Short mmCIF file of C-alpha atoms in Angstrom, two decimals:
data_model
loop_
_atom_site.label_atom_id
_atom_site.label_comp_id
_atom_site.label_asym_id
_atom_site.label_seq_id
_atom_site.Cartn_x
_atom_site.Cartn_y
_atom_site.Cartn_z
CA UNK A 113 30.45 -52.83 -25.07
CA UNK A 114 28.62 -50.06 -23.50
CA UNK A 115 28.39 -46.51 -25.46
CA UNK A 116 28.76 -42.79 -23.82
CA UNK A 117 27.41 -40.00 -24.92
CA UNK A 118 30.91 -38.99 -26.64
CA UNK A 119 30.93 -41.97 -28.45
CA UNK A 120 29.58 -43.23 -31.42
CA UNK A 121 26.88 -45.59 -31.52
CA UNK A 122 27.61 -49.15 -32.13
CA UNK A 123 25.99 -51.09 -34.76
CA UNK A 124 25.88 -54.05 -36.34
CA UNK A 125 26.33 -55.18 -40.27
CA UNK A 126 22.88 -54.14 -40.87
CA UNK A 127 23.80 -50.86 -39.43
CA UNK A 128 21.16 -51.49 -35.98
CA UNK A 129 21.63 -49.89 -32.99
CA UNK A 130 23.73 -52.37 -30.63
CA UNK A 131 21.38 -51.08 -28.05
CA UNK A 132 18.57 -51.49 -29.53
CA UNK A 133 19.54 -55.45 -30.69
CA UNK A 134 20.19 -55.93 -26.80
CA UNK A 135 16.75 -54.95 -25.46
CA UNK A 136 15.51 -56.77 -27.76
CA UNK A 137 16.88 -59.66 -26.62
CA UNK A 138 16.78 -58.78 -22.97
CA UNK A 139 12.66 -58.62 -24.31
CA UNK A 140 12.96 -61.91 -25.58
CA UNK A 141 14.89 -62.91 -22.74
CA UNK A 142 11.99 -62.41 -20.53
CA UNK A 143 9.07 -63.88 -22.52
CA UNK A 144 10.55 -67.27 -23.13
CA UNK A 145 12.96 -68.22 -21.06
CA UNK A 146 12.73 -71.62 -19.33
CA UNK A 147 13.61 -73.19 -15.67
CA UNK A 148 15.36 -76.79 -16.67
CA UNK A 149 14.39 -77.66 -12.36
CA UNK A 150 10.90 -77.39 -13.26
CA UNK A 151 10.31 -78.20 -17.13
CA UNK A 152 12.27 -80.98 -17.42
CA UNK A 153 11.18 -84.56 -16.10
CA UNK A 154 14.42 -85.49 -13.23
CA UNK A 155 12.16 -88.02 -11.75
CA UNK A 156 10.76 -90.51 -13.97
CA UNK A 157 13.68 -93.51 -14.19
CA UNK A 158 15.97 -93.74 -17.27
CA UNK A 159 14.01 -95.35 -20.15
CA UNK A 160 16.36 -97.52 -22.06
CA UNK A 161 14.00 -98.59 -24.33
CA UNK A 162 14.92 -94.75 -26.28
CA UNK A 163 18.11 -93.72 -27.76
CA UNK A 164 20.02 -90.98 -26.42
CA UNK A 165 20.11 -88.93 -29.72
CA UNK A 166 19.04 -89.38 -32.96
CA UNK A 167 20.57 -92.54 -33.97
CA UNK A 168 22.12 -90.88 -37.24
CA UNK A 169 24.22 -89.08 -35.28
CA UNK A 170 26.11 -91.74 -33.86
CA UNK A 171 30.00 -91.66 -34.74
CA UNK A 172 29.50 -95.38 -35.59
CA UNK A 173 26.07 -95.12 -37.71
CA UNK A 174 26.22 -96.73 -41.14
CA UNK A 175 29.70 -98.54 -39.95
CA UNK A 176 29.95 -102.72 -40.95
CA UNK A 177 30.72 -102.29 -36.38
CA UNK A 178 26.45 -100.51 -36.53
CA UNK A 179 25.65 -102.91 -38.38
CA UNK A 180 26.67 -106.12 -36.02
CA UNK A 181 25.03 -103.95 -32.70
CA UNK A 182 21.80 -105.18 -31.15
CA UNK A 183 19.48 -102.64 -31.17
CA UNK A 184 19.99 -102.92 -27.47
CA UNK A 185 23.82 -101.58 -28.30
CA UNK A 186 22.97 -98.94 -30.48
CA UNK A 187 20.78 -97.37 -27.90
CA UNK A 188 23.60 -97.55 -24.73
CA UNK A 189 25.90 -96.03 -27.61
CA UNK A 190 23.56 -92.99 -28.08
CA UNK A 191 22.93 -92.52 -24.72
CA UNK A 192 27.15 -92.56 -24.11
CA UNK A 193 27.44 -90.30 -27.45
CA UNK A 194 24.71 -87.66 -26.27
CA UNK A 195 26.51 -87.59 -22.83
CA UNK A 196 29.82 -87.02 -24.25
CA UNK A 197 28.52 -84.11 -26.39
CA UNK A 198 26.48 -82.72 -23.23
CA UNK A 199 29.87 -83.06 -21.36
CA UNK A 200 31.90 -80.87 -23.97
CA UNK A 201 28.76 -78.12 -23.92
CA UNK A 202 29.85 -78.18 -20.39
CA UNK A 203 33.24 -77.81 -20.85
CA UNK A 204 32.83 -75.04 -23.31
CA UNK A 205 29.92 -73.04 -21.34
CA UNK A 206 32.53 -72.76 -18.50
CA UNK A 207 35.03 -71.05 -20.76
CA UNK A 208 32.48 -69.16 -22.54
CA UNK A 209 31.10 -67.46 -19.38
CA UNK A 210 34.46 -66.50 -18.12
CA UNK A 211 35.09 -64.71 -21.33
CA UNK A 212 31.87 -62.69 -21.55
CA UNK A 213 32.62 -61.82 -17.78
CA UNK A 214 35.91 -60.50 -18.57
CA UNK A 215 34.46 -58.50 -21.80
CA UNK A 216 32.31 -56.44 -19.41
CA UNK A 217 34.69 -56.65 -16.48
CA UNK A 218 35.11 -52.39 -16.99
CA UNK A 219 31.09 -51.74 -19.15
CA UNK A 220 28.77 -49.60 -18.26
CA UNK A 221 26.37 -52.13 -15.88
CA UNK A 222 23.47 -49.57 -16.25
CA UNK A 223 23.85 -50.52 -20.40
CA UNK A 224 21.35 -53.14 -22.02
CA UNK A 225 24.79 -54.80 -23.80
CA UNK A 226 26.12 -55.52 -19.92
CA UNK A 227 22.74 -56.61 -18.70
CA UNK A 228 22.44 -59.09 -21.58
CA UNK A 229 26.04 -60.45 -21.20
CA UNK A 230 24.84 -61.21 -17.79
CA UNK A 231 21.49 -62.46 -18.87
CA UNK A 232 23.34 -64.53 -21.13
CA UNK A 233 25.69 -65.96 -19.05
CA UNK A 234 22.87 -66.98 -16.25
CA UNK A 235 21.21 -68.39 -18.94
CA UNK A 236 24.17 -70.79 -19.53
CA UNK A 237 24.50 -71.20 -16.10
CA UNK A 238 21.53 -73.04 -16.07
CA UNK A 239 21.96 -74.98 -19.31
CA UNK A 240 25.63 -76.24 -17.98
CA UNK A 241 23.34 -77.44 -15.18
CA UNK A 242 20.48 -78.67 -17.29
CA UNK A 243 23.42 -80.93 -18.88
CA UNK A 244 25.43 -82.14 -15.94
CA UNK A 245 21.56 -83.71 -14.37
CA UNK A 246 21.07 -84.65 -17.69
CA UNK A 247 24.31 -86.65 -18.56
CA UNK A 248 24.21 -88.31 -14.77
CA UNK A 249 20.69 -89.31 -15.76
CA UNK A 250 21.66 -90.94 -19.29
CA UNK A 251 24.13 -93.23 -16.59
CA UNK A 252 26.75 -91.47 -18.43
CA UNK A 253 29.81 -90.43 -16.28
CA UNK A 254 31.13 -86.73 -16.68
CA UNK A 255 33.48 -86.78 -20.33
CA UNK A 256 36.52 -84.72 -20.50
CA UNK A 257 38.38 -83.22 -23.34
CA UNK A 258 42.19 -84.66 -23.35
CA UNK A 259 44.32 -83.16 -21.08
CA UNK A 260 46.16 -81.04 -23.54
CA UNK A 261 42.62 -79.72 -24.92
CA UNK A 262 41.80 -78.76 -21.14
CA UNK A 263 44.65 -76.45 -20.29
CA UNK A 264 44.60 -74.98 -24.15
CA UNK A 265 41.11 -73.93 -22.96
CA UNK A 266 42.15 -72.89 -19.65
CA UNK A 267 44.83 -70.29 -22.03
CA UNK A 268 42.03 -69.36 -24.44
CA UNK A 269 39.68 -68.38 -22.03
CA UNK A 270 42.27 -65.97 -20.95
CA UNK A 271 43.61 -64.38 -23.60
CA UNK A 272 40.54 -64.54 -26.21
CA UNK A 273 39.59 -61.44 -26.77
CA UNK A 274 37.22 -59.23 -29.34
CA UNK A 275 36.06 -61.03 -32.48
CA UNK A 276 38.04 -64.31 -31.31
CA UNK A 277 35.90 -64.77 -28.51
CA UNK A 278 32.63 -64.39 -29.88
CA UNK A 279 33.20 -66.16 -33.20
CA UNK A 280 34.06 -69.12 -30.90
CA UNK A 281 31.18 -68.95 -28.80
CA UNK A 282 29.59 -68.90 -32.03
CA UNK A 283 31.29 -72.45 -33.58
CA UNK A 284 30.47 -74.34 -30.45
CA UNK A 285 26.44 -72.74 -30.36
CA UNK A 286 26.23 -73.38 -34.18
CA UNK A 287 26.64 -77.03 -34.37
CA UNK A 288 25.20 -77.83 -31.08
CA UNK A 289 21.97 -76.09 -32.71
CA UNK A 290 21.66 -77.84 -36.03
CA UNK A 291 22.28 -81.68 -34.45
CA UNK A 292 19.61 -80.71 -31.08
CA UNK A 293 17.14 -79.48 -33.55
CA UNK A 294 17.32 -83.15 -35.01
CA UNK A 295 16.82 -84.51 -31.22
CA UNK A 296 14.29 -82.32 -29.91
CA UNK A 297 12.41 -83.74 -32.98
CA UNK A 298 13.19 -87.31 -32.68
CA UNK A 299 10.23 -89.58 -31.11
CA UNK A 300 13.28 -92.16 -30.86
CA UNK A 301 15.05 -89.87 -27.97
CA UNK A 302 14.45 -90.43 -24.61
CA UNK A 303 12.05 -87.71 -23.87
CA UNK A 304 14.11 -85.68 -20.84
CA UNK A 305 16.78 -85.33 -23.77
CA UNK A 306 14.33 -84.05 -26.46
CA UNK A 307 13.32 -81.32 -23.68
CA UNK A 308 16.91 -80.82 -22.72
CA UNK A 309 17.13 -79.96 -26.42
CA UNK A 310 14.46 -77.75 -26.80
CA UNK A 311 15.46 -75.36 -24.14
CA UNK A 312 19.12 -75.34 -25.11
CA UNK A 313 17.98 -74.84 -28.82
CA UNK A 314 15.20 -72.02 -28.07
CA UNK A 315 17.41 -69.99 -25.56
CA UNK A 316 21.14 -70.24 -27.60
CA UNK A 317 18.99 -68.40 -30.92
CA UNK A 318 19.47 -65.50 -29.17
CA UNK A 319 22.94 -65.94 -27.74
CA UNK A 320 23.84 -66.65 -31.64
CA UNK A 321 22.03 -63.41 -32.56
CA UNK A 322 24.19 -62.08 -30.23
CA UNK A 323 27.70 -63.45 -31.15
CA UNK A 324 27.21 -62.68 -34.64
CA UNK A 325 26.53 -59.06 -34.21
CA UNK A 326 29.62 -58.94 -31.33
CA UNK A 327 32.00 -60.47 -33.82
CA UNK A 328 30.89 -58.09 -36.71
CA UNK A 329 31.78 -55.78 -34.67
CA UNK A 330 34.80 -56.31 -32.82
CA UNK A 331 35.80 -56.49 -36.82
CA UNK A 332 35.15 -53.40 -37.93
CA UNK A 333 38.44 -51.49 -37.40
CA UNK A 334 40.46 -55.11 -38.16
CA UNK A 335 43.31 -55.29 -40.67
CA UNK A 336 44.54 -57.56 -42.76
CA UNK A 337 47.47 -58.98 -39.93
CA UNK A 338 44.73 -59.27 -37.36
CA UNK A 339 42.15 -60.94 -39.09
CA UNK A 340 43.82 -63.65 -40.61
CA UNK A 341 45.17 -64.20 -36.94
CA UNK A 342 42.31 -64.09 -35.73
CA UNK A 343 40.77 -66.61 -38.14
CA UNK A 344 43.20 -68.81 -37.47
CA UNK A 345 42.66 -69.13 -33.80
CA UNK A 346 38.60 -69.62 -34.19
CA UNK A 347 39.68 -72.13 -36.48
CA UNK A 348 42.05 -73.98 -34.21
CA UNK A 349 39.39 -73.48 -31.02
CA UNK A 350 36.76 -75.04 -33.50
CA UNK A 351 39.13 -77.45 -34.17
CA UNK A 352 39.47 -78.79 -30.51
CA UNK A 353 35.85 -78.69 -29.87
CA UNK A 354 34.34 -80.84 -32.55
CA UNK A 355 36.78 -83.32 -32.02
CA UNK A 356 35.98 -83.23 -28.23
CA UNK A 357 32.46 -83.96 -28.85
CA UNK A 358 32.97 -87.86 -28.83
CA UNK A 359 35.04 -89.18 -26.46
CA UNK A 360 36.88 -92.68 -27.04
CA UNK A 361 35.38 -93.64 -23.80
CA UNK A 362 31.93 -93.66 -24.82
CA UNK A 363 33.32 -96.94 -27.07
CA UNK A 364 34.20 -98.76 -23.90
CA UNK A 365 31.26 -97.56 -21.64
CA UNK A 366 29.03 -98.88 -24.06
CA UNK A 367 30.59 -102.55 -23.91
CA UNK A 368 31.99 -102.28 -27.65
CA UNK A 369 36.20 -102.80 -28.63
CA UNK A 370 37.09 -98.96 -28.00
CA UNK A 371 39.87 -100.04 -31.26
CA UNK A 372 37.92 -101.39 -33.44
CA UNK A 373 34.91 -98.32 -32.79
CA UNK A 374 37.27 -95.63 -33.02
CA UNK A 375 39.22 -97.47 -36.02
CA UNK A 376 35.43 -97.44 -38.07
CA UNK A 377 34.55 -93.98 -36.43
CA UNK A 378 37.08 -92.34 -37.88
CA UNK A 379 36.90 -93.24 -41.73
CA UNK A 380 32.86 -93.41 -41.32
CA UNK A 381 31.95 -91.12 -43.81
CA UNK A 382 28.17 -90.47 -43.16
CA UNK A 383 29.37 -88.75 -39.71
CA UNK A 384 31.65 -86.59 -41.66
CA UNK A 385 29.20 -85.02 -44.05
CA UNK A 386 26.57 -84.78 -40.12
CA UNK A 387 29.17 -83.02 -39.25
CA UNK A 388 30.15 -80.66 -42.10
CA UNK A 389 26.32 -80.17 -42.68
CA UNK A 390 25.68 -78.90 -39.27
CA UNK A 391 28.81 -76.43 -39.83
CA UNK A 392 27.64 -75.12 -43.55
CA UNK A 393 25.37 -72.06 -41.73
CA UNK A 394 28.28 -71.11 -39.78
CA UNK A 395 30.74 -71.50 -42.64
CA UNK A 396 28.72 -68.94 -44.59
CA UNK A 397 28.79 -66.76 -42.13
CA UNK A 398 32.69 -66.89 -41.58
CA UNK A 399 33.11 -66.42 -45.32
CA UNK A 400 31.02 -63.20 -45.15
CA UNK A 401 33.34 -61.57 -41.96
CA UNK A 402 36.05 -62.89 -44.11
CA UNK A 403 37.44 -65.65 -41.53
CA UNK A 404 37.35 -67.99 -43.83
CA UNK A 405 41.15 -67.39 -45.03
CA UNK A 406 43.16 -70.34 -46.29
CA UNK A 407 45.25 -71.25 -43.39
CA UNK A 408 41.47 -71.33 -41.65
CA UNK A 409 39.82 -73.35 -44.08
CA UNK A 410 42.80 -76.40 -43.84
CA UNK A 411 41.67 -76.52 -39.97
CA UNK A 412 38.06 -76.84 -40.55
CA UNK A 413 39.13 -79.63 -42.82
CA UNK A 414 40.79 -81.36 -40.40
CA UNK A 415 37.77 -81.03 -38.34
CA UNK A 416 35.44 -82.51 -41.15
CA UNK A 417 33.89 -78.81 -40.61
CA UNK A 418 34.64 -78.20 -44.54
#
């Protein structure tokens, strides 16, 4: 990332210093960052009398299976739900830290792009935190990806390199953005959640700033071969972490038929379009690095991302 003397300077699609963008985040950085130990309320017990996220959002929401819940069941669903997509933020922080580490393994540490990556990464060292307290407080136990999905991530985050990387930091930040800035919002949320929300939603902006520029990029020099490879394995990543998001368990731990839930889950349309309308900024911006190629846009159909 870093730039010598005998190099040109890097710059992003609006032709900005890459420099420049990184103080300026490294400024931002500073001003408003937050500490979840402090600003976030650990103590006060578990309210149960609040949803876990915004009701809307549920997998099950608008289902004839909604419908027959007490309100009682809707709001141990949410809290399940909002653990389960905490849990896969988790999962996905993890590999997105290891990747960024192994970006700068060989920078320039006296750069601003390697002190960001590390700003960055401490930053989601303290949200993966921030979630963990936060998904043990919802009385939600800590939701895994399948198997299968766990060691494909434990390959990704090893071979992911360049625009691949960052694009998929970028799918996972993207939708986690558009359904928290419902939450935070949401007088119906338990309040610890809503704050949860706000401090993952403030401090990712600039990790999104920051992905989007990378992947730009990392794209300049890219044929045709490469980035229609490329696109095809953001695609396939996005693929495996939408549909991590909600965990069959959370059917069972909230005392419903796990069958019959994930039977009405998965032809509920209203969660499709939730879903496809927290993707459509991120789709955009695919379509304008030209990821959006055909064998890319079947997988985000799959996904309910298109």
């Amino acid at each position: 990332m870093a730039t010598t003397d005998a190099q040109p300077t890097a710059q992003d699609e609006g032709g900005h210093d890459i420099n420049d963008i990184t103080r300026r985040l490294l400024e931002s950085s500073a001003k408003l960052s937050y500490d979840p130990a402090t600003e976030v309320d650990w103590d006060t017990p578990l309210d149960k009398s609040f949803h876990g996220m915004s009701p809307e959002w549920s997998s099950l929401y608008g289902t004839r299976y909604w419908n027959e819940l007490t309100e009682d069941q809707r709001k141990e669903l949410t809290r399940q739900e909002s653990g389960s997509v905490a849990s896969t933020g988790i999962w996905f922080e993890v590999i997105l830290q290891q990747m960024v580490l192994r970006d700068i393994y060989s920078k320039d540490p006296g750069s601003p792009e390697f002190q960001w990556a590390l700003t960055e990464i401490a930053d989601e060292c303290r949200h993966s935190i921030m979630f963990a307290r936060g998904v043990r407080k919802l009385g939600a136990p800590a939701y895994r990806p399948r198997r299968a999905v766990m060691e494909l991530g434990r390959l990704f985050k090893t071979l992911a390199v360049g625009e691949a990387a960052y694009a998929s930091i970028l799918v996972a930040e993207e939708v986690l953005d558009v359904m928290q800035r419902d939450w935070m919002r949401d007088e119906r949320v338990v309040p610890f959640v809503r704050t949860i929300n706000n401090i993952h939603v403030v401090e990712e902006s600039r990790h999104m700033k920051f992905a989007r520029d990378e992947t730009i990029k990392r794209l300049e020099k890219a044929g045709p071969l490469r980035r229609n490879v490329q696109a095809l394995v953001i695609a396939i990543c996005a693929y495996f972490v939408i549909t991590s998001m909600w965990n069959r368990d959370v059917y069972r731990n909230a005392g419903l038929d796990t069958e019959r839930a994930l039977a009405e889950a998965k032809e509920n349309q209203h969660h499709k379009s939730m879903i496809r309308s927290s993707c459509s900024g991120l789709m955009d911006f695919l379509a304008s690095a030209r990821l959006l190629t055909r064998p890319a846009k079947a997988v985000y159909r799959r996904a309910n991302l298109l």
